[in-house]
PDB file of C-alpha atoms in Angstrom:
ATOM      1  CA  MET A   1       0.042   0.015  -0.476  1.00  0.00           C
ATOM      2  CA  SER A   2       3.013   1.689   1.298  1.00  0.00           C
ATOM      3  CA  ARG A   3       3.942   2.024  -2.759  1.00  0.00           C
ATOM      4  CA  ASN A   4       0.584   3.334  -4.372  1.00  0.00           C
ATOM      5  CA  ILE A   5       0.302   5.716  -1.990  1.00  0.00           C
ATOM      6  CA  ILE A   6       4.648   6.739  -3.451  1.00  0.00           C
ATOM      7  CA  THR A   7       3.748   5.938  -6.768  1.00  0.00           C
ATOM      8  CA  SER A   8       0.569   8.018  -6.985  1.00  0.00           C
ATOM      9  CA  SER A   9       2.488  10.808  -5.112  1.00  0.00           C
ATOM     10  CA  PHE A  10       5.508  10.494  -8.207  1.00  0.00           C
ATOM     11  CA  LEU A  11       2.496  10.396 -10.585  1.00  0.00           C
ATOM     12  CA  VAL A  12       1.183  14.073  -8.855  1.00  0.00           C
ATOM     13  CA  VAL A  13       4.142  15.555  -9.023  1.00  0.00           C
ATOM     14  CA  PHE A  14       4.738  15.034 -12.479  1.00  0.00           C
ATOM     15  CA  LEU A  15       1.414  16.065 -13.795  1.00  0.00           C
ATOM     16  CA  LEU A  16       1.793  18.999 -11.309  1.00  0.00           C
ATOM     17  CA  MET A  17       5.873  20.165 -13.121  1.00  0.00           C
ATOM     18  CA  GLY A  18       3.846  19.271 -16.493  1.00  0.00           C
ATOM     19  CA  ILE A  19       1.594  22.135 -15.965  1.00  0.00           C
ATOM     20  CA  GLN A  20       3.776  24.481 -14.973  1.00  0.00           C
ATOM     21  CA  VAL A  21       6.181  23.635 -18.028  1.00  0.00           C
ATOM     22  CA  SER A  22       2.871  24.167 -20.313  1.00  0.00           C
ATOM     23  CA  ALA A  23       1.916  27.672 -19.023  1.00  0.00           C
ATOM     24  CA  GLN A  24       5.297  28.533 -19.059  1.00  0.00           C
ATOM     25  CA  LYS A  25       5.641  27.828 -22.688  1.00  0.00           C
ATOM     26  CA  GLN A  26       2.743  29.618 -23.163  1.00  0.00           C
ATOM     27  CA  ILE A  27       4.009  32.571 -21.202  1.00  0.00           C
ATOM     28  CA  ASP A  28       6.850  32.015 -23.481  1.00  0.00           C
ATOM     29  CA  SER A  29       5.136  32.118 -26.802  1.00  0.00           C
ATOM     30  CA  VAL A  30       3.790  35.521 -26.136  1.00  0.00           C
ATOM     31  CA  LYS A  31       5.451  38.053 -28.313  1.00  0.00           C
ATOM     32  CA  VAL A  32       7.662  40.258 -26.668  1.00  0.00           C
ATOM     33  CA  VAL A  33       8.186  44.119 -28.471  1.00  0.00           C
ATOM     34  CA  GLN A  34      10.208  47.538 -27.664  1.00  0.00           C
ATOM     35  CA  PHE A  35       6.943  49.689 -27.411  1.00  0.00           C
ATOM     36  CA  SER A  36       8.136  52.965 -28.759  1.00  0.00           C
ATOM     37  CA  GLY A  37       7.153  56.268 -30.597  1.00  0.00           C
ATOM     38  CA  LEU A  38       6.625  59.785 -30.131  1.00  0.00           C
ATOM     39  CA  VAL A  39       2.974  61.354 -27.987  1.00  0.00           C
ATOM     40  CA  VAL A  40       2.149  65.066 -30.400  1.00  0.00           C
ATOM     41  CA  THR A  41      -1.362  67.140 -29.905  1.00  0.00           C
ATOM     42  CA  GLU A  42      -2.313  69.686 -32.630  1.00  0.00           C
ATOM     43  CA  GLN A  43      -1.491  73.732 -32.022  1.00  0.00           C
ATOM     44  CA  ALA A  44      -2.419  75.813 -34.028  1.00  0.00           C
ATOM     45  CA  GLY A  45      -2.410  73.763 -37.565  1.00  0.00           C
ATOM     46  CA  ASN A  46       0.716  72.427 -36.457  1.00  0.00           C
ATOM     47  CA  ALA A  47       1.574  68.796 -34.451  1.00  0.00           C
ATOM     48  CA  VAL A  48       3.813  69.915 -31.250  1.00  0.00           C
ATOM     49  CA  PRO A  49       5.514  67.807 -28.881  1.00  0.00           C
ATOM     50  CA  LEU A  50       2.645  66.389 -25.491  1.00  0.00           C
ATOM     51  CA  PRO A  51       5.087  65.859 -22.015  1.00  0.00           C
ATOM     52  CA  TYR A  52       4.360  64.491 -19.239  1.00  0.00           C
ATOM     53  CA  THR A  53       1.837  61.875 -20.718  1.00  0.00           C
ATOM     54  CA  ASN A  54       1.085  58.667 -18.937  1.00  0.00           C
ATOM     55  CA  ILE A  55       1.924  55.920 -20.860  1.00  0.00           C
ATOM     56  CA  GLY A  56       0.635  52.405 -18.676  1.00  0.00           C
ATOM     57  CA  VAL A  57      -0.162  49.101 -20.125  1.00  0.00           C
ATOM     58  CA  LYS A  58      -3.659  48.338 -19.631  1.00  0.00           C
ATOM     59  CA  GLY A  59      -4.147  45.825 -16.377  1.00  0.00           C
ATOM     60  CA  THR A  60      -0.609  45.911 -15.522  1.00  0.00           C
ATOM     61  CA  SER A  61       1.005  48.191 -12.964  1.00  0.00           C
ATOM     62  CA  ARG A  62       3.788  48.223 -15.852  1.00  0.00           C
ATOM     63  CA  GLY A  63       4.394  52.127 -17.528  1.00  0.00           C
ATOM     64  CA  THR A  64       5.922  54.881 -18.000  1.00  0.00           C
ATOM     65  CA  VAL A  65       5.962  59.008 -19.274  1.00  0.00           C
ATOM     66  CA  SER A  66       6.536  60.682 -22.654  1.00  0.00           C
ATOM     67  CA  GLU A  67       9.806  63.267 -22.207  1.00  0.00           C
ATOM     68  CA  MET A  68      10.029  66.884 -22.986  1.00  0.00           C
ATOM     69  CA  ASN A  69      10.139  65.908 -26.535  1.00  0.00           C
ATOM     70  CA  GLY A  70       7.260  63.851 -26.664  1.00  0.00           C
ATOM     71  CA  PHE A  71       9.563  60.648 -26.468  1.00  0.00           C
ATOM     72  CA  PHE A  72       8.204  57.539 -24.683  1.00  0.00           C
ATOM     73  CA  SER A  73      10.016  53.688 -24.735  1.00  0.00           C
ATOM     74  CA  LEU A  74       8.160  50.388 -22.586  1.00  0.00           C
ATOM     75  CA  ALA A  75       8.422  46.669 -23.305  1.00  0.00           C
ATOM     76  CA  GLY A  76       4.743  45.304 -23.937  1.00  0.00           C
ATOM     77  CA  ARG A  77       3.416  42.265 -25.486  1.00  0.00           C
ATOM     78  CA  VAL A  78       1.477  41.506 -28.395  1.00  0.00           C
ATOM     79  CA  GLY A  79      -2.202  41.863 -27.363  1.00  0.00           C
ATOM     80  CA  GLU A  80      -1.791  43.415 -24.393  1.00  0.00           C
ATOM     81  CA  THR A  81      -3.733  47.362 -24.567  1.00  0.00           C
ATOM     82  CA  ILE A  82      -1.303  50.383 -24.112  1.00  0.00           C
ATOM     83  CA  VAL A  83      -3.363  53.475 -22.337  1.00  0.00           C
ATOM     84  CA  PHE A  84      -2.372  56.896 -22.669  1.00  0.00           C
ATOM     85  CA  SER A  85      -3.920  60.111 -20.631  1.00  0.00           C
ATOM     86  CA  HIS A  86      -2.265  63.375 -19.730  1.00  0.00           C
ATOM     87  CA  LEU A  87      -4.915  66.003 -18.276  1.00  0.00           C
ATOM     88  CA  GLY A  88      -6.557  67.817 -20.736  1.00  0.00           C
ATOM     89  CA  TYR A  89      -6.726  65.257 -22.861  1.00  0.00           C
ATOM     90  CA  GLN A  90      -8.827  62.623 -24.361  1.00  0.00           C
ATOM     91  CA  THR A  91      -8.128  58.893 -23.085  1.00  0.00           C
ATOM     92  CA  VAL A  92      -7.049  57.102 -26.083  1.00  0.00           C
ATOM     93  CA  GLU A  93      -6.356  53.030 -26.277  1.00  0.00           C
ATOM     94  CA  PHE A  94      -4.031  50.828 -28.123  1.00  0.00           C
ATOM     95  CA  GLU A  95      -3.687  47.540 -28.391  1.00  0.00           C
ATOM     96  CA  ILE A  96      -0.775  46.083 -29.888  1.00  0.00           C
ATOM     97  CA  PRO A  97      -1.327  43.905 -32.858  1.00  0.00           C
ATOM     98  CA  ASP A  98       0.008  40.665 -33.603  1.00  0.00           C
ATOM     99  CA  THR A  99       1.265  41.401 -37.264  1.00  0.00           C
ATOM    100  CA  ILE A 100       4.456  42.711 -36.924  1.00  0.00           C
ATOM    101  CA  GLN A 101       7.466  41.745 -38.127  1.00  0.00           C
ATOM    102  CA  GLY A 102      10.485  41.824 -35.215  1.00  0.00           C
ATOM    103  CA  ASN A 103      10.628  42.395 -31.573  1.00  0.00           C
ATOM    104  CA  LEU A 104      10.779  46.475 -32.263  1.00  0.00           C
ATOM    105  CA  TYR A 105       7.136  48.918 -32.812  1.00  0.00           C
ATOM    106  CA  SER A 106       6.979  52.745 -33.882  1.00  0.00           C
ATOM    107  CA  PHE A 107       4.082  54.356 -32.513  1.00  0.00           C
ATOM    108  CA  ILE A 108       2.833  58.040 -33.288  1.00  0.00           C
ATOM    109  CA  GLN A 109      -0.613  59.111 -30.853  1.00  0.00           C
ATOM    110  CA  ILE A 110      -2.295  62.161 -31.145  1.00  0.00           C
ATOM    111  CA  MET A 111      -3.649  63.217 -28.162  1.00  0.00           C
ATOM    112  CA  SER A 112      -6.586  65.167 -29.033  1.00  0.00           C
ATOM    113  CA  GLN A 113      -7.766  67.694 -26.168  1.00  0.00           C
ATOM    114  CA  ASP A 114     -11.065  67.335 -23.594  1.00  0.00           C
ATOM    115  CA  SER A 115     -13.905  70.284 -23.421  1.00  0.00           C
ATOM    116  CA  VAL A 116     -15.230  70.010 -20.067  1.00  0.00           C
ATOM    117  CA  LEU A 117     -18.051  72.509 -19.993  1.00  0.00           C
ATOM    118  CA  LEU A 118     -18.322  73.597 -16.046  1.00  0.00           C
ATOM    119  CA  PRO A 119     -21.069  74.906 -14.623  1.00  0.00           C
ATOM    120  CA  ILE A 120     -22.280  79.095 -14.344  1.00  0.00           C
ATOM    121  CA  ALA A 121     -21.618  79.955 -10.718  1.00  0.00           C
ATOM    122  CA  THR A 122     -22.176  83.876  -9.229  1.00  0.00           C
ATOM    123  CA  ILE A 123     -20.841  84.087  -5.838  1.00  0.00           C
ATOM    124  CA  TYR A 124     -22.163  86.900  -4.390  1.00  0.00           C
ATOM    125  CA  PRO A 125     -21.153  88.745  -1.068  1.00  0.00           C
ATOM    126  CA  TRP A 126     -25.212  88.881  -0.384  1.00  0.00           C
ATOM    127  CA  PRO A 127     -28.337  86.167  -0.409  1.00  0.00           C
ATOM    128  CA  SER A 128     -29.879  88.445  -2.330  1.00  0.00           C
ATOM    129  CA  LYS A 129     -30.297  91.714  -3.889  1.00  0.00           C
ATOM    130  CA  GLU A 130     -32.355  92.501  -1.574  1.00  0.00           C
ATOM    131  CA  TYR A 131     -29.265  91.974   1.015  1.00  0.00           C
ATOM    132  CA  PHE A 132     -26.910  94.566  -0.940  1.00  0.00           C
ATOM    133  CA  ASP A 133     -28.858  97.166  -0.984  1.00  0.00           C
ATOM    134  CA  ILE A 134     -29.242  97.347   3.164  1.00  0.00           C
ATOM    135  CA  GLU A 135     -25.710  97.255   4.042  1.00  0.00           C
ATOM    136  CA  PHE A 136     -24.785  99.657   1.197  1.00  0.00           C
ATOM    137  CA  LEU A 137     -27.302 102.010   2.199  1.00  0.00           C
ATOM    138  CA  ALA A 138     -25.905 101.251   6.047  1.00  0.00           C
ATOM    139  CA  MET A 139     -22.844 101.304   5.402  1.00  0.00           C
ATOM    140  CA  ASP A 140     -20.811 104.092   7.503  1.00  0.00           C
ATOM    141  CA  VAL A 141     -19.238 106.334   5.557  1.00  0.00           C
ATOM    142  CA  SER A 142     -18.332 109.530   8.438  1.00  0.00           C
ATOM    143  CA  ASP A 143     -15.221 112.004   7.783  1.00  0.00           C
ATOM    144  CA  GLU A 144     -12.978 109.612   9.865  1.00  0.00           C
ATOM    145  CA  MET A 145     -13.230 106.665   7.202  1.00  0.00           C
ATOM    146  CA  ARG A 146     -12.653 109.305   5.169  1.00  0.00           C
ATOM    147  CA  GLU A 147      -9.358 110.461   6.227  1.00  0.00           C
ATOM    148  CA  ARG A 148      -8.185 107.009   7.130  1.00  0.00           C
ATOM    149  CA  ALA A 149      -8.698 106.234   3.521  1.00  0.00           C
ATOM    150  CA  LYS A 150      -6.768 109.337   2.200  1.00  0.00           C
ATOM    151  CA  GLU A 151      -3.902 108.114   4.793  1.00  0.00           C
ATOM    152  CA  ASN A 152      -3.682 104.711   3.598  1.00  0.00           C
ATOM    153  CA  LEU A 153      -3.619 105.772  -0.550  1.00  0.00           C
ATOM    154  CA  ALA A 154      -1.233 108.873   0.454  1.00  0.00           C
ATOM    155  CA  GLU A 155       1.887 108.774  -1.700  1.00  0.00           C
ATOM    156  CA  ASN A 156       4.753 108.583   1.549  1.00  0.00           C
ATOM    157  CA  ALA A 157       2.248 105.432   2.757  1.00  0.00           C
ATOM    158  CA  LEU A 158       2.351 103.430  -1.200  1.00  0.00           C
ATOM    159  CA  MET A 159       6.134 104.060  -0.913  1.00  0.00           C
ATOM    160  CA  LYS A 160       6.858 103.046   2.088  1.00  0.00           C
ATOM    161  CA  LEU A 161       4.472  99.739   0.592  1.00  0.00           C
ATOM    162  CA  ARG A 162       6.331  99.351  -1.931  1.00  0.00           C
ATOM    163  CA  GLU A 163       9.731  99.011  -0.241  1.00  0.00           C
ATOM    164  CA  ALA A 164       8.855  97.067   3.257  1.00  0.00           C
ATOM    165  CA  VAL A 165       6.672  94.664   0.394  1.00  0.00           C
ATOM    166  CA  PRO A 166       8.776  92.192  -1.290  1.00  0.00           C
ATOM    167  CA  ALA A 167       8.239  91.805  -5.386  1.00  0.00           C
ATOM    168  CA  ASP A 168       6.927  88.240  -6.037  1.00  0.00           C
ATOM    169  CA  GLY A 169       8.066  85.888  -8.951  1.00  0.00           C
ATOM    170  CA  VAL A 170       6.656  87.650 -11.533  1.00  0.00           C
ATOM    171  CA  GLU A 171       8.291  90.823 -11.054  1.00  0.00           C
ATOM    172  CA  ALA A 172      11.179  89.220  -9.766  1.00  0.00           C
ATOM    173  CA  GLY A 173      11.526  86.778 -12.674  1.00  0.00           C
ATOM    174  CA  ASN A 174      10.782  91.120 -15.210  1.00  0.00           C
ATOM    175  CA  ILE A 175      13.694  92.016 -13.314  1.00  0.00           C
ATOM    176  CA  TYR A 176      16.085  89.152 -13.724  1.00  0.00           C
ATOM    177  CA  LEU A 177      15.294  88.982 -17.940  1.00  0.00           C
ATOM    178  CA  LYS A 178      16.062  93.078 -18.229  1.00  0.00           C
ATOM    179  CA  GLU A 179      19.238  92.898 -16.226  1.00  0.00           C
ATOM    180  CA  GLN A 180      19.517  89.257 -18.269  1.00  0.00           C
ATOM    181  CA  ALA A 181      18.851  90.787 -21.978  1.00  0.00           C
ATOM    182  CA  GLN A 182      20.866  94.490 -20.598  1.00  0.00           C
ATOM    183  CA  ALA A 183      24.100  92.534 -19.652  1.00  0.00           C
ATOM    184  CA  ASN A 184      24.002  90.236 -23.073  1.00  0.00           C
ATOM    185  CA  TYR A 185      23.046  93.432 -24.923  1.00  0.00           C
ATOM    186  CA  TYR A 186      26.512  95.413 -24.022  1.00  0.00           C
ATOM    187  CA  GLN A 187      28.455  91.784 -24.395  1.00  0.00           C
ATOM    188  CA  GLY A 188      31.774  91.995 -25.358  1.00  0.00           C
ATOM    189  CA  GLN A 189      32.501  96.029 -24.706  1.00  0.00           C
ATOM    190  CA  PHE A 190      32.005  98.899 -22.298  1.00  0.00           C
ATOM    191  CA  LYS A 191      28.700  99.630 -21.111  1.00  0.00           C
ATOM    192  CA  PRO A 192      27.973 103.735 -22.037  1.00  0.00           C
ATOM    193  CA  GLN A 193      28.539 105.584 -19.091  1.00  0.00           C
ATOM    194  CA  ARG A 194      26.262 109.128 -18.084  1.00  0.00           C
ATOM    195  CA  ILE A 195      28.231 111.214 -17.436  1.00  0.00           C
ATOM    196  CA  PHE A 196      29.296 111.548 -21.164  1.00  0.00           C
ATOM    197  CA  ASP A 197      25.206 111.746 -21.681  1.00  0.00           C
ATOM    198  CA  LEU A 198      24.838 115.094 -23.121  1.00  0.00           C
ATOM    199  CA  ALA A 199      20.592 115.648 -22.541  1.00  0.00           C
ATOM    200  CA  ALA A 200      21.300 114.185 -18.858  1.00  0.00           C
ATOM    201  CA  TRP A 201      24.180 117.222 -18.472  1.00  0.00           C
ATOM    202  CA  ALA A 202      21.687 119.138 -19.808  1.00  0.00           C
ATOM    203  CA  LYS A 203      18.654 118.319 -17.358  1.00  0.00           C
ATOM    204  CA  PHE A 204      20.933 118.931 -14.704  1.00  0.00           C
ATOM    205  CA  ILE A 205      21.950 122.303 -15.621  1.00  0.00           C
ATOM    206  CA  GLU A 206      17.838 123.309 -16.376  1.00  0.00           C
ATOM    207  CA  ALA A 207      17.344 121.710 -12.674  1.00  0.00           C
ATOM    208  CA  TRP A 208      20.019 123.758 -11.518  1.00  0.00           C
ATOM    209  CA  LYS A 209      19.347 126.469 -12.715  1.00  0.00           C
ATOM    210  CA  ARG A 210      15.807 126.425 -11.549  1.00  0.00           C
ATOM    211  CA  GLY A 211      17.105 125.749  -8.276  1.00  0.00           C
ATOM    212  CA  ASP A 212      15.950 122.613  -7.608  1.00  0.00           C
ATOM    213  CA  PHE A 213      17.901 121.361  -5.480  1.00  0.00           C
ATOM    214  CA  LYS A 214      17.867 124.207  -2.744  1.00  0.00           C
ATOM    215  CA  ARG A 215      14.842 123.751  -2.584  1.00  0.00           C
ATOM    216  CA  LYS A 216      15.285 119.879  -1.413  1.00  0.00           C
ATOM    217  CA  LYS A 217      18.328 120.919   0.774  1.00  0.00           C
ATOM    218  CA  LYS A 218      15.481 123.441   2.815  1.00  0.00           C
ATOM    219  CA  GLU A 219      13.171 120.531   2.983  1.00  0.00           C
TER     220      GLU A 219
END
């Protein structure tokens, strides 16, 4: 009886090994290709690269992202579905055909913009126009508030704010670009000196004759 059990065990082991080998052969028989290409979109009638497009194999964790020039490359099997997705564009699916000759496949995917119409949202500080009329008529417009507004809008106060408040990103970027443009303009030569600027000297002499500097000194 023990011999029958041992024989049955060996048969089960051989059957499992045969099933595993058969499954592995089926997996190996699926052709693997290097799927690469470009992701582009239409802009002003021209095809331009679309970077940072998500490209993944459907149903798996394999995928990649298109580069700045729209190029992408990933390994895939024949029959698998490649999904192209990008924020603001329609998602596209493409199945790798089984008629590929060789193990390389080039592809160009055109992405179309996805228009999403959102409902109009109107935001009011009051529940209705009637509440606005009530609040507007009850508004305090005393002389004290008027004088406070004049002080806040005075040139000296605004000047202090301009000196104290740091420049934002856009303003700092514009200043930097202007400095770079000026440096590139005079590259390889000496910058002009204002001491030889005849127009500036003429303005200085006129101001001196008018006595502008004396008045500033008295102040």
